[in-house]
Structures are given as structure tokens and as C-alpha cells.
Coordinates of C-alpha atoms and ligand atoms in Angstrom, one line a residue:
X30 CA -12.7 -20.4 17.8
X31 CA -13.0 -17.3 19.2
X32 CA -9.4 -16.1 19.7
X33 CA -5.8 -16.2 18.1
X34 CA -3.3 -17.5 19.6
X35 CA 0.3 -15.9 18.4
X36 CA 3.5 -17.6 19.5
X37 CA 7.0 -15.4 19.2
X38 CA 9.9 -17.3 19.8
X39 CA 13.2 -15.1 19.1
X40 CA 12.0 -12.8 21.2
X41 CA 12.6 -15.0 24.1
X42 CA 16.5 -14.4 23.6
X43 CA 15.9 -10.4 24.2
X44 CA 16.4 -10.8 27.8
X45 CA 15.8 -6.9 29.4
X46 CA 14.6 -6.0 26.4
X47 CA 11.8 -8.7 25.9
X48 CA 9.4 -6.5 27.4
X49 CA 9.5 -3.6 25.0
X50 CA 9.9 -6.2 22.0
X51 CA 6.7 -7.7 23.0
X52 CA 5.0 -4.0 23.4
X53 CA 6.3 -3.3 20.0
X54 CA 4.9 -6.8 18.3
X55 CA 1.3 -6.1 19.4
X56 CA 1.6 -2.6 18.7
X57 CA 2.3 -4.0 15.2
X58 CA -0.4 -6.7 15.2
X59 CA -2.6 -3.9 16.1
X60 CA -1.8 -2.0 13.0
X61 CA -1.9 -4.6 10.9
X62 CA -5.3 -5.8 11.8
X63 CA -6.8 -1.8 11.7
X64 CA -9.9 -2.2 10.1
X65 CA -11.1 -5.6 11.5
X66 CA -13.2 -5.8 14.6
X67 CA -11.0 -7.1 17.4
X68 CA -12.2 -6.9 20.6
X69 CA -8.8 -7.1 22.7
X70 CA -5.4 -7.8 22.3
X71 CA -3.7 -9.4 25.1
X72 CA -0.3 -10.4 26.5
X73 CA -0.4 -14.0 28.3
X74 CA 2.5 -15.1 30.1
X75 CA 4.7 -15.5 26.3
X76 CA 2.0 -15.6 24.2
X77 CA -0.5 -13.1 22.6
X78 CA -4.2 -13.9 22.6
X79 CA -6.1 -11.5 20.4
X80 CA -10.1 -12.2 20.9
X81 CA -11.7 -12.0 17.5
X82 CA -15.0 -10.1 16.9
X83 CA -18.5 -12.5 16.1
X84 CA -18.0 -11.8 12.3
X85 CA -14.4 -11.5 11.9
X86 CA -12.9 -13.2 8.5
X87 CA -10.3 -15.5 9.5
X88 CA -8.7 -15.6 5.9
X89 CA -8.4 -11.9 6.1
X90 CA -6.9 -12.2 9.7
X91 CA -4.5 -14.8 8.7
X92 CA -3.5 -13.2 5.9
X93 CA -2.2 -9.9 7.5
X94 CA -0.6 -11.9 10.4
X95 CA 1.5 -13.9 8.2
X96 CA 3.0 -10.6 7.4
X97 CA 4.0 -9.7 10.7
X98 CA 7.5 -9.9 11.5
X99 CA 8.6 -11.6 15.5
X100 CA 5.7 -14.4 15.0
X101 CA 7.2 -17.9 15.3
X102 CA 3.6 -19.4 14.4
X103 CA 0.0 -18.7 15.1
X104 CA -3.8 -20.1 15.3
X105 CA -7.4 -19.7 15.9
X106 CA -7.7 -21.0 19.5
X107 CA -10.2 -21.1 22.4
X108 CA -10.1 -20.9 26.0
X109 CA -11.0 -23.8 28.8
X110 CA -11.4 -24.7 32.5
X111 CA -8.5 -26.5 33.9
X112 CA -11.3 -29.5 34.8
X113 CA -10.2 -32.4 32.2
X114 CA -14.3 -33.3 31.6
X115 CA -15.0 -29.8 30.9
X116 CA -12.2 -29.1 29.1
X117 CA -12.4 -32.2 27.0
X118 CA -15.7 -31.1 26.4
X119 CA -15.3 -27.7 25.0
X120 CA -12.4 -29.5 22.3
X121 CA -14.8 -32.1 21.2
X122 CA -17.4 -29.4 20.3
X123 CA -14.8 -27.4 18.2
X124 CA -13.7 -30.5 16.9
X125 CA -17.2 -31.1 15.8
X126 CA -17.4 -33.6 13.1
X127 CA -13.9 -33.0 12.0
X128 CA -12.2 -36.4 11.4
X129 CA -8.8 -37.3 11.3
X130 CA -6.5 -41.1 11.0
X131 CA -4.7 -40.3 14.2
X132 CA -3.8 -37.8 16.5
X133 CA -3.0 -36.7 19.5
X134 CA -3.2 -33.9 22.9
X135 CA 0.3 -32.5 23.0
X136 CA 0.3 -30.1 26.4
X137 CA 2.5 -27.6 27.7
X138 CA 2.4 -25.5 30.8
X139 CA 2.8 -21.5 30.7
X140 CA 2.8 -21.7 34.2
X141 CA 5.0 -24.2 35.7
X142 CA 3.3 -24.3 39.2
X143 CA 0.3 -25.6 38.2
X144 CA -0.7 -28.7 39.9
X145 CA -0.1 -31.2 37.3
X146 CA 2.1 -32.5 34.6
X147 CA 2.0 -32.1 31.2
X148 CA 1.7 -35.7 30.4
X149 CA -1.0 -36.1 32.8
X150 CA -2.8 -33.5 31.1
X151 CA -2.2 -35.0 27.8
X152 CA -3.1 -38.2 28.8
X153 CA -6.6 -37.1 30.4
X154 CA -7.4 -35.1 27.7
X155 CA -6.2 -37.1 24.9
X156 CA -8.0 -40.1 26.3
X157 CA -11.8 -38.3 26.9
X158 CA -11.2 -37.7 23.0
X159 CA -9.8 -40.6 22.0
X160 CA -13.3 -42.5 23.9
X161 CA -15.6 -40.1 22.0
X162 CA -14.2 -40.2 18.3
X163 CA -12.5 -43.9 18.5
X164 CA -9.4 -42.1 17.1
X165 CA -6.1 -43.6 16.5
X166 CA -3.5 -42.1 18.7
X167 CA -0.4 -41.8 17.1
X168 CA 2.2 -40.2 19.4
X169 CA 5.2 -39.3 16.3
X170 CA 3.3 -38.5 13.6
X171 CA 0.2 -37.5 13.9
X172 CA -2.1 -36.4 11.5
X173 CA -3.8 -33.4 13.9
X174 CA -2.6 -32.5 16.6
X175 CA -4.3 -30.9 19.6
X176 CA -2.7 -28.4 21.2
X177 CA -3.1 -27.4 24.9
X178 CA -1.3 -24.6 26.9
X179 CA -1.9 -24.9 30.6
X180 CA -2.4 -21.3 31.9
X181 CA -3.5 -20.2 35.9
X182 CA -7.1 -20.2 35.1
X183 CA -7.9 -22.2 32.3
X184 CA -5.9 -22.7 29.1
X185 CA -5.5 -22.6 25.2
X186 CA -6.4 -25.3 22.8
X187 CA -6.2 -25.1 19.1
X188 CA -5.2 -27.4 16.3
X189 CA -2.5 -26.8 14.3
X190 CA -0.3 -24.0 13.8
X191 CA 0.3 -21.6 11.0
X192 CA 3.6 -20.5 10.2
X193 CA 4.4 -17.2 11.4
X194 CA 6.7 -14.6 8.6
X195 CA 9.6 -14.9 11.6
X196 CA 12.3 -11.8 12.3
X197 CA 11.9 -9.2 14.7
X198 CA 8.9 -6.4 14.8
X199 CA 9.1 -4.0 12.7
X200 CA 10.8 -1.2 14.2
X201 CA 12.8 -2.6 16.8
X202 CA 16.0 -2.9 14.8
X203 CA 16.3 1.2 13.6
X204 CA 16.0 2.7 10.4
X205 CA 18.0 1.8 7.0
X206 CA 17.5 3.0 3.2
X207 CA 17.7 0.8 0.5
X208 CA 18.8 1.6 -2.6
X209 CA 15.5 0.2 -4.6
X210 CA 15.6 -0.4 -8.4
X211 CA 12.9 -2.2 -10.3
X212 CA 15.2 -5.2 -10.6
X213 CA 14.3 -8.5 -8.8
X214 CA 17.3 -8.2 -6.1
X215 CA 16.8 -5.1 -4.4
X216 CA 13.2 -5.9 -2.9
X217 CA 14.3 -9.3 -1.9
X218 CA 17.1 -7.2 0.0
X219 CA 14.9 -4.7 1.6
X220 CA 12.7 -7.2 2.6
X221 CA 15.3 -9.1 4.7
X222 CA 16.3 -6.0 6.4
X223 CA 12.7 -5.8 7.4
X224 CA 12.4 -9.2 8.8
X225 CA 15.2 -8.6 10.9
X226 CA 13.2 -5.5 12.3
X227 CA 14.6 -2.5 10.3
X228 CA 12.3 0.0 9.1
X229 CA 13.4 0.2 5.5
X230 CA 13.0 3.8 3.6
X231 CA 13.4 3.2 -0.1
X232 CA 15.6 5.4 -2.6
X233 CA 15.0 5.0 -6.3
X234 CA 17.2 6.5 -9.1
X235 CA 14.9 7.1 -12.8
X236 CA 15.7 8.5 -15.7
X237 CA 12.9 10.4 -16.5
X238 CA 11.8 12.3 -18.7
X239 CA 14.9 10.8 -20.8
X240 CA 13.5 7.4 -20.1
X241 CA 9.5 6.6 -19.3
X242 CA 8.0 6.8 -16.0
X243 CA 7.7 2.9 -16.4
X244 CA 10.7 2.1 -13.6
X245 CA 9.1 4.6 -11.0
X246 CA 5.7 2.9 -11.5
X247 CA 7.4 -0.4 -11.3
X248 CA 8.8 0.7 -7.7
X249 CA 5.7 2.9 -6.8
X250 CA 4.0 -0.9 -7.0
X251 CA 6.7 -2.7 -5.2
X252 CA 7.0 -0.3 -2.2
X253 CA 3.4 -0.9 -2.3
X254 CA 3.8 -4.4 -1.9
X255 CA 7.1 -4.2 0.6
X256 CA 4.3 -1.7 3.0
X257 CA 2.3 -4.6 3.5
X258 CA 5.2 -6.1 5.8
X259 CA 5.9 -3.1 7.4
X260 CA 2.8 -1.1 7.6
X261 CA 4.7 2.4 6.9
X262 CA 6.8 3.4 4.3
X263 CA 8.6 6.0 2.5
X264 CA 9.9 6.3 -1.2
X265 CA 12.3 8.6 -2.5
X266 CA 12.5 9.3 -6.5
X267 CA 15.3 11.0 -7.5
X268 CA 16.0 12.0 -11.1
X269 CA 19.3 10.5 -12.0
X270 CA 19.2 11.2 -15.7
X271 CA 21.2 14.5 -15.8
X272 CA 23.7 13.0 -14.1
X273 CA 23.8 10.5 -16.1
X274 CA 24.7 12.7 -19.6
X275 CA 26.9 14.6 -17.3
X276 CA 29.3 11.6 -17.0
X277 CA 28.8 10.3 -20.0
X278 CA 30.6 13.7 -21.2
X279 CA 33.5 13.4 -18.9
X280 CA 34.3 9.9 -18.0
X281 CA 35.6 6.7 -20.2
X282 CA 32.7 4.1 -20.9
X283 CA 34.2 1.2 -19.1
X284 CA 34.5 3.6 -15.9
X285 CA 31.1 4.9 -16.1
X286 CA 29.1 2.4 -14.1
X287 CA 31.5 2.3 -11.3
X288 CA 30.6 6.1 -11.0
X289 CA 27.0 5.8 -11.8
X290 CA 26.7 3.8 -8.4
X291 CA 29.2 6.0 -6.3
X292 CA 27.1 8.9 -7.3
X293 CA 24.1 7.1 -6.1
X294 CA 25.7 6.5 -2.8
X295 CA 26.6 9.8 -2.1
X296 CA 23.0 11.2 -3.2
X297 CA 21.6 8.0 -0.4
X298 CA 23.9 8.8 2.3
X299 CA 22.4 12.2 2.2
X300 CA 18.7 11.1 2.4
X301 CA 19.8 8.6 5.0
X302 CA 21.1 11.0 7.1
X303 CA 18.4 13.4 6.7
X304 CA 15.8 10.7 8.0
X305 CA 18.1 9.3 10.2
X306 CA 18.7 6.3 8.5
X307 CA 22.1 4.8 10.1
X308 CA 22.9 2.3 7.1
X309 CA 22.1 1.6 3.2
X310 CA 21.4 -1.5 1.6
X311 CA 21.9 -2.9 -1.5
X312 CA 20.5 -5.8 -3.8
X313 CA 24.5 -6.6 -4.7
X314 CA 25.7 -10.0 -5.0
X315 CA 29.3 -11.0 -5.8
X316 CA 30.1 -11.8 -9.3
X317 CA 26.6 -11.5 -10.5
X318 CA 26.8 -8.9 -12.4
X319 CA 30.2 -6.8 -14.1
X320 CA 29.8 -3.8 -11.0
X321 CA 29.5 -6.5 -8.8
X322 CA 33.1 -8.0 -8.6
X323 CA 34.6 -7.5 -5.1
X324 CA 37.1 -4.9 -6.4
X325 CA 34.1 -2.7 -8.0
X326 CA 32.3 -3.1 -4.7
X327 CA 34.6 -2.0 -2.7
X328 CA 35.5 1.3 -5.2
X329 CA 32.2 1.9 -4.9
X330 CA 31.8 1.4 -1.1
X331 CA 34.6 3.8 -0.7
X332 CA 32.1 6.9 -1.7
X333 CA 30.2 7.0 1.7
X334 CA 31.2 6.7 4.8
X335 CA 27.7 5.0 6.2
X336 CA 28.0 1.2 6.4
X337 CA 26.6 -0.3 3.9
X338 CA 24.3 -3.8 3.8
X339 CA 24.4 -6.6 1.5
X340 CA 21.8 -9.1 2.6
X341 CA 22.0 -11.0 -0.5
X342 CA 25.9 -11.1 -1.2
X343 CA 26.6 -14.8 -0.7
X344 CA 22.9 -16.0 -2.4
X345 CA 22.6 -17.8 -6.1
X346 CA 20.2 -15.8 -8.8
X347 CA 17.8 -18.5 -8.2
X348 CA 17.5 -18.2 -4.6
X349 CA 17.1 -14.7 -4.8
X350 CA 14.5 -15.1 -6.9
X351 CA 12.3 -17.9 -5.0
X352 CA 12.4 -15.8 -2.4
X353 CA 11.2 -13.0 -4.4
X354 CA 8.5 -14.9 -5.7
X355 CA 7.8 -16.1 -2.3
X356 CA 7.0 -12.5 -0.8
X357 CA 5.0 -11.3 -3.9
X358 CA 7.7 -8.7 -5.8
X359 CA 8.8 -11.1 -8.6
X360 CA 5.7 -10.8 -10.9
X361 CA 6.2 -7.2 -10.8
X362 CA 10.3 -7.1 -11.3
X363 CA 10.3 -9.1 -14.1
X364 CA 7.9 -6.7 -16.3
X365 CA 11.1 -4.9 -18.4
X366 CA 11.3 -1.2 -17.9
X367 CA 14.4 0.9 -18.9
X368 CA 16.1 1.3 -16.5
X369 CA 18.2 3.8 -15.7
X370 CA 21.3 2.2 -15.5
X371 CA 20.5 0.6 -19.4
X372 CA 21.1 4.3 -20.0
X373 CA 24.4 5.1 -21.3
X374 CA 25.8 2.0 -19.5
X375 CA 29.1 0.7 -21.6
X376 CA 29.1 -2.6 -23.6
X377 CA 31.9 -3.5 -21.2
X378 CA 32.0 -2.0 -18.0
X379 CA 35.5 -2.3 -15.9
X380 CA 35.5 -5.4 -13.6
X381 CA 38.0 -3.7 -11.8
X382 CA 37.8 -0.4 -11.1
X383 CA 40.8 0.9 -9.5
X384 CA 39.9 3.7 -6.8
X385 CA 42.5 5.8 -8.1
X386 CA 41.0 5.7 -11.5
X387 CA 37.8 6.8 -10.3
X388 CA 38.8 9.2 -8.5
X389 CA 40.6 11.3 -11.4
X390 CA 38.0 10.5 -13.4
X391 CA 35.5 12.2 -10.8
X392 CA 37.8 15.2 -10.5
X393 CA 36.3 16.2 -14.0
X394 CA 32.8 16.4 -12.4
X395 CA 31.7 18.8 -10.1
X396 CA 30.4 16.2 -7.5
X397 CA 29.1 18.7 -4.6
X398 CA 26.8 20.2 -6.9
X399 CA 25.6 17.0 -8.7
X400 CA 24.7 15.6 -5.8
X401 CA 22.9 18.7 -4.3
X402 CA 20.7 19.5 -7.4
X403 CA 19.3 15.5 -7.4
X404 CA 18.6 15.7 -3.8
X405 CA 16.4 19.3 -4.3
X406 CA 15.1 17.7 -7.3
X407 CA 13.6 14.5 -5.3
X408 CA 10.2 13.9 -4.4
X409 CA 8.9 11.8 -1.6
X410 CA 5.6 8.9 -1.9
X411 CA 4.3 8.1 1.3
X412 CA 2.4 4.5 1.8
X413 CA 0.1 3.1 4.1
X414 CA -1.2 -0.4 4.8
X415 CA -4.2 -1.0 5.5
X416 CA -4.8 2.1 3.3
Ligands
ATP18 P1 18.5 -5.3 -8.8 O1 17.8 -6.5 -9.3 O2 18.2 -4.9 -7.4 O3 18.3 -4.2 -9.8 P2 20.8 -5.9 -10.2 O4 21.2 -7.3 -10.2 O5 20.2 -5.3 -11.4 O6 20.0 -5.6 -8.9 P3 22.7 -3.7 -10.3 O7 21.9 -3.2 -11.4 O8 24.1 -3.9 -10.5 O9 22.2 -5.2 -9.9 O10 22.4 -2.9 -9.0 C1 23.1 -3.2 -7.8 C2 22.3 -2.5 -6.7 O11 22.4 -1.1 -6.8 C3 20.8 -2.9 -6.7 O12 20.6 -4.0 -6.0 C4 20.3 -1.7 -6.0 O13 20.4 -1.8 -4.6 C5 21.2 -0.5 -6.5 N1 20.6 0.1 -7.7 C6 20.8 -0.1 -9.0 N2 20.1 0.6 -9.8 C7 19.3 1.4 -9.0 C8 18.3 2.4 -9.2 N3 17.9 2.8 -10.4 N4 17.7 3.0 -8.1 C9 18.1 2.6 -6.9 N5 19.0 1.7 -6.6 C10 19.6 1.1 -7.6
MG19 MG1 19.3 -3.4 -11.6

């Protein structure tokens, strides 16, 4: 098989826009694949074939396109004539001595003025195979199916499809910044935000040098692993621990969390801004945790004025963390760190922070200044994949 066949499907639904979405997908597909020989990547009428080198690795191939948001599915495919004989042909040499207990052709047309039906086509085909290999033909469940797509001058056949990592391309949905601890929520949350096209930038809050370096390493490794998906990323580490000791000297323990967070808001909604981030995201789920009750959300939503994202608000612990291990961040949040927020946190945070509380509590602090120090006192990680 000499080519890939990659099938998009949301995109369909982008009407005026579909052009650019598709411009965007194999601009991605072409990053993702820098390195490997590929010797063209083309768009055919709602598909994209990308012709493989002689000595590409197809487990290296599939591996990065699985990553690759807007992809409904995908395969190794080849081309053929229209002819049924010559066509049939070419798919019983691929097939070589590949057996199966049934199967069947399953056609489609990409252009539907071509001079014959689909069934015919499957039919003709499926029956010059079935001659050959004395195959069962099994029209509901087969156990490999050959697929054919019916172009103006020749068309696609491959067998079986892979499953593509769905979502929209990278880049197509704007720019966001996620709040990202080491914890196993707020990957799982960024991720999301990727697969529905966001470029995600990535805000991290440590404690060092009162704590170790362990949390930044931790999320040094899983921005790493979050680049994979969308090729580019950025990390921002911003020393919290200060700011920390600095509440901890004016505020009541149960209030302390509450501010803890709104203080990381305000500090995010200034990076966001800066790089044009229009919203932030968070790993928060309702009730999971004690900040994490509907009234403390929303005390702590009141300290920004961006919008802010909650992919995983409605999801169960265990869900989150299937997913997690599912994209590859699990192994890595589950390796305990301190973090930051283990610093000076109460035994028994407020559930319900009343805004009005905070807010006198916050008048002790000077706010302005806390938050400007943290952001001079950031530094910024690039990543790259492929590196
Ligand atoms: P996670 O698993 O993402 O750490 P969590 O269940 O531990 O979530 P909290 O600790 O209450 O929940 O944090 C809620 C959200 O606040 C996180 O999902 C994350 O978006 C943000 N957050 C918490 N701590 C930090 C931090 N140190 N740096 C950046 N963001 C943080
Ligand atoms: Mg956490």
C-alpha cells in the first residue's frame, strides 16, 4: 500500500468554512509527519491521500496520525483503474495470501456522476474476489471488509479502517490557557479543549524553592506529552509560593483556598491576555473536591472577567481518569509531588465561600502588586513535536 487514505467527517458540517478547515488539517498532518519521507499530500474530493515514501514505517505513520485532531478514521490504501478485471486485480495482489472467514466489497462513489452504481461496483468487484479466494461473503458482519471509493479516474481501496483521534484541527478553534497542575484532571481538561480545535497554552502555579521542583517536572513531562496532539506548545511556571505565606498571614484557614485559586485566576487572565488567549480552563468538577462546590466556583469565577471552561464539570473521577489513561497523562499524574496547593491548605477549607467574605478578606492583601510580581517572576518552556 502505497498511500493513506484520511477520512474527516465533522468537517463536512463547516459549510463556507470547510475549505480552510481542510487547509488547516493537512497543514497539521504535515507537521505531524515532519521527519518521515512523504512524497505528497493531497486533497481528493473529501478525502486526503498522502502518498508514502518506498521505506516509510507505517507504525510510525499511524502512530502520529492517531494524534491528529478532525480525522474521522484512516488507512493504508492504493489506487486502481475504474476497469472491474483490473481493478480486482490490483486488490487480490494486496490481499496476497491474506485469509479471512467472510467478507465483503463495500463501494462508495466520491463522484456521483460516474457511470455506475455503487452496488454494481460492489457486486463486480466482490465477485472477481470472491472466484479467486472461494471466500464467504457475508454482507452484515463481515470479518474484512474491502473498501472502495469510486473517484473520476480510478479509485481507493483499502481494508479496514483505523480510528481517527476525532475533534477539529488544531488551531481552528482560537487560543485558550489552562490552568495545568500535576493532578490527573487538568490534562484530561486541556486535552479536550484541544480536540475541539483550541490551541491550549498551559499555566502552572509551584511552590518552589519552598516546595521541590518535583510538580514543575511533573508538568514539564505532561505538556510534553499534551505537544504530541498539538504539535506546539507553551508552558508558563509561575512561582506561587510567596503568595502563598502572604495569605496565610492575612486570611482565616477555611478562607484560604478560595483565595489561593482567585489569585491564580487573576495572575492567568493576565498571561491569557498577553498571548491572546480569549478563555481559561480548568480541571474543576462539581463536588469533587471541597473548592469545588458550585458556591466556591462561582466566588472564585467572580475574580476574572474572561470566561472560563470546565470541560470536565459533569464527569465521574473514574471517567476522568480512563480518559487520562487513555491519552497517556495518568502514569505521570499519579507520581505524588507536593503540590502547591498541599501548601498551607486548611484541614477544612469553606464549602461555601461567600463573595463578600472574600472580598474583605482580600482587602488585607495588596492584590495589584501580588499579582504583578508572580507574572515578572514567570518563566516560559517552549515544546516542539516532532522535536
Ligand atoms: P487536578 O487533578 O487538575 O489537579 P484537582 O482535582 O486536584 O484537579 P483542584 O486541586 O481543586 O482539583 O484544582 C482545580 C483546578 O485548579 C485544577 O483542575 C487546575 O485547573 C487548577 N489548579 C489547581 N492547582 C493548580 C496549580 N498548581 N497550577 C495550575 N493550575 C492549578
Ligand atoms: Mg490539584
Amino acid at each position: 500500500m502505497n498511500s493513506i487514505v484520511v477520512h474527516y467527517k465533522e468537517l463536512a458540517l463547516k459549510g463556507k468554512n470547510r475549505p480552510w478547515f481542510i487547509q488547516m488539517l493537512v497543514r497539521n498532518l504535515k507537521a505531524a509527519l515532519a521527519g518521515i519521507h512523504i512524497r505528497a499530500f493531497r486533497s481528493v474530493m473529501g478525502r486526503i491521500e498522502i502518498e508514502m515514501g518506498p521505506e516509510t514505517a507505517w507504525e510510525e505513520v499511524r502512530a502520529r496520525i492517531s494524534r491528529v485532531f478532525g480525522i474521522a478514521n484512516f488507512c493504508p490504501a492504493n489506487r486502481g483503474p475504474h476497469d472491474f478485471d483490473a481493478l480486482a486485480s490490483a486488490i487480490l495482489e494486496d490481499l496476497g495470501d491474506r485469509e479471512t472467514s467472510s467478507f465483503r466489497v463495500s463501494a462508495t462513489r466520491a463522484d456521483k456522476r460516474l457511470p455506475f452504481t455503487s452496488p454494481t461496483v460492489e457486486r463486480e468487484v466482490g465477485g472477481r474476489i470472491k472466484e479467486v479466494k472461494g471466500w464467504h461473503v457475508d454482507l452484515s458482519r463481515p470479518a474484512l471488509t474491502v473498501h472502495l471509493e469510486m473517484l473520476p479516474d480510478g479509485a481507493f481501496y483499502f481494508f479496514g479502517k483505523e480510528p481517527g483521534a476525532g475533534g477539529l484541527p488544531t488551531g481552528t478553534s482560537g487560543r485558550v490557557a489552562c490552568l495545568l497542575s500535576g493532578g490527573i484532571d487538568s490534562p484530561v481538561a486541556a486535552y479536550r479543549m484541544m480536540r475541539r480545535g483550541c490551541t491550549v497554552v498551559f499555566i502552572h502555579f509551584h511552590s518552589y524553592p519552598i516546595l521541590s521542583r518535583a510538580s514543575q517536572e511533573k508538568v514539564r513531562e505532561i505538556a510534553g506529552l499534551l505537544t504530541k496532539y498539538q504539535l506546539r506548545s507553551r508552558l508558563a511556571l509561575v512561582p506561587f509560593g510567596e503568595l502563598q505565606q502572604q495569605v496565610v498571614l492575612a486570611v482565616a484557614p477555611e478562607l484560604r483556598v478560595v483565595i489561593y485559586r482567585r489569585l491564580m485566576l487573576r495572575i492567568a487572565e493576565r498571561l491569557a491576555r498577553k498571548w491572546h488567549a480569549r478563555a481559561l480552563v480548568t480541571g474543576e468538577v462539581i463536588g469533587q473536591v471541597a473548592s469545588q462546590t458550585l458556591e466556591n466556583m462561582t466566588t472564585i469565577a467572580d475574580a476574572t472577567r474572561l470566561e472560563i471552561l470546565r470541560p470536565l464539570v459533569g464527569m465521574d473521577k473514574d471517567e476522568i481518569s480512563a480518559e487520562a489513561e487513555r491519552i497517556g497523562t495518568y502514569s505521570i499524574s499519579i507520581i505524588s509531588d507536593q503540590d502547591c496547593c498541599t501548601l498551607f491548605t486548611p484541614k477544612h477549607p469553606a464549602t461555601r465561600a461567600r463573595l463578600a467574605d472574600v472580598e474583605k478578606a482580600e482587602a488585607a492583601l495588596p492584590i495589584e502588586e501580588m499579582v504583578l510580581s508572580a507574572v515578572a517572576a514567570m518563566t516560559v518552556e517552549d515544546f516542539r513535536f516532532p522535536i
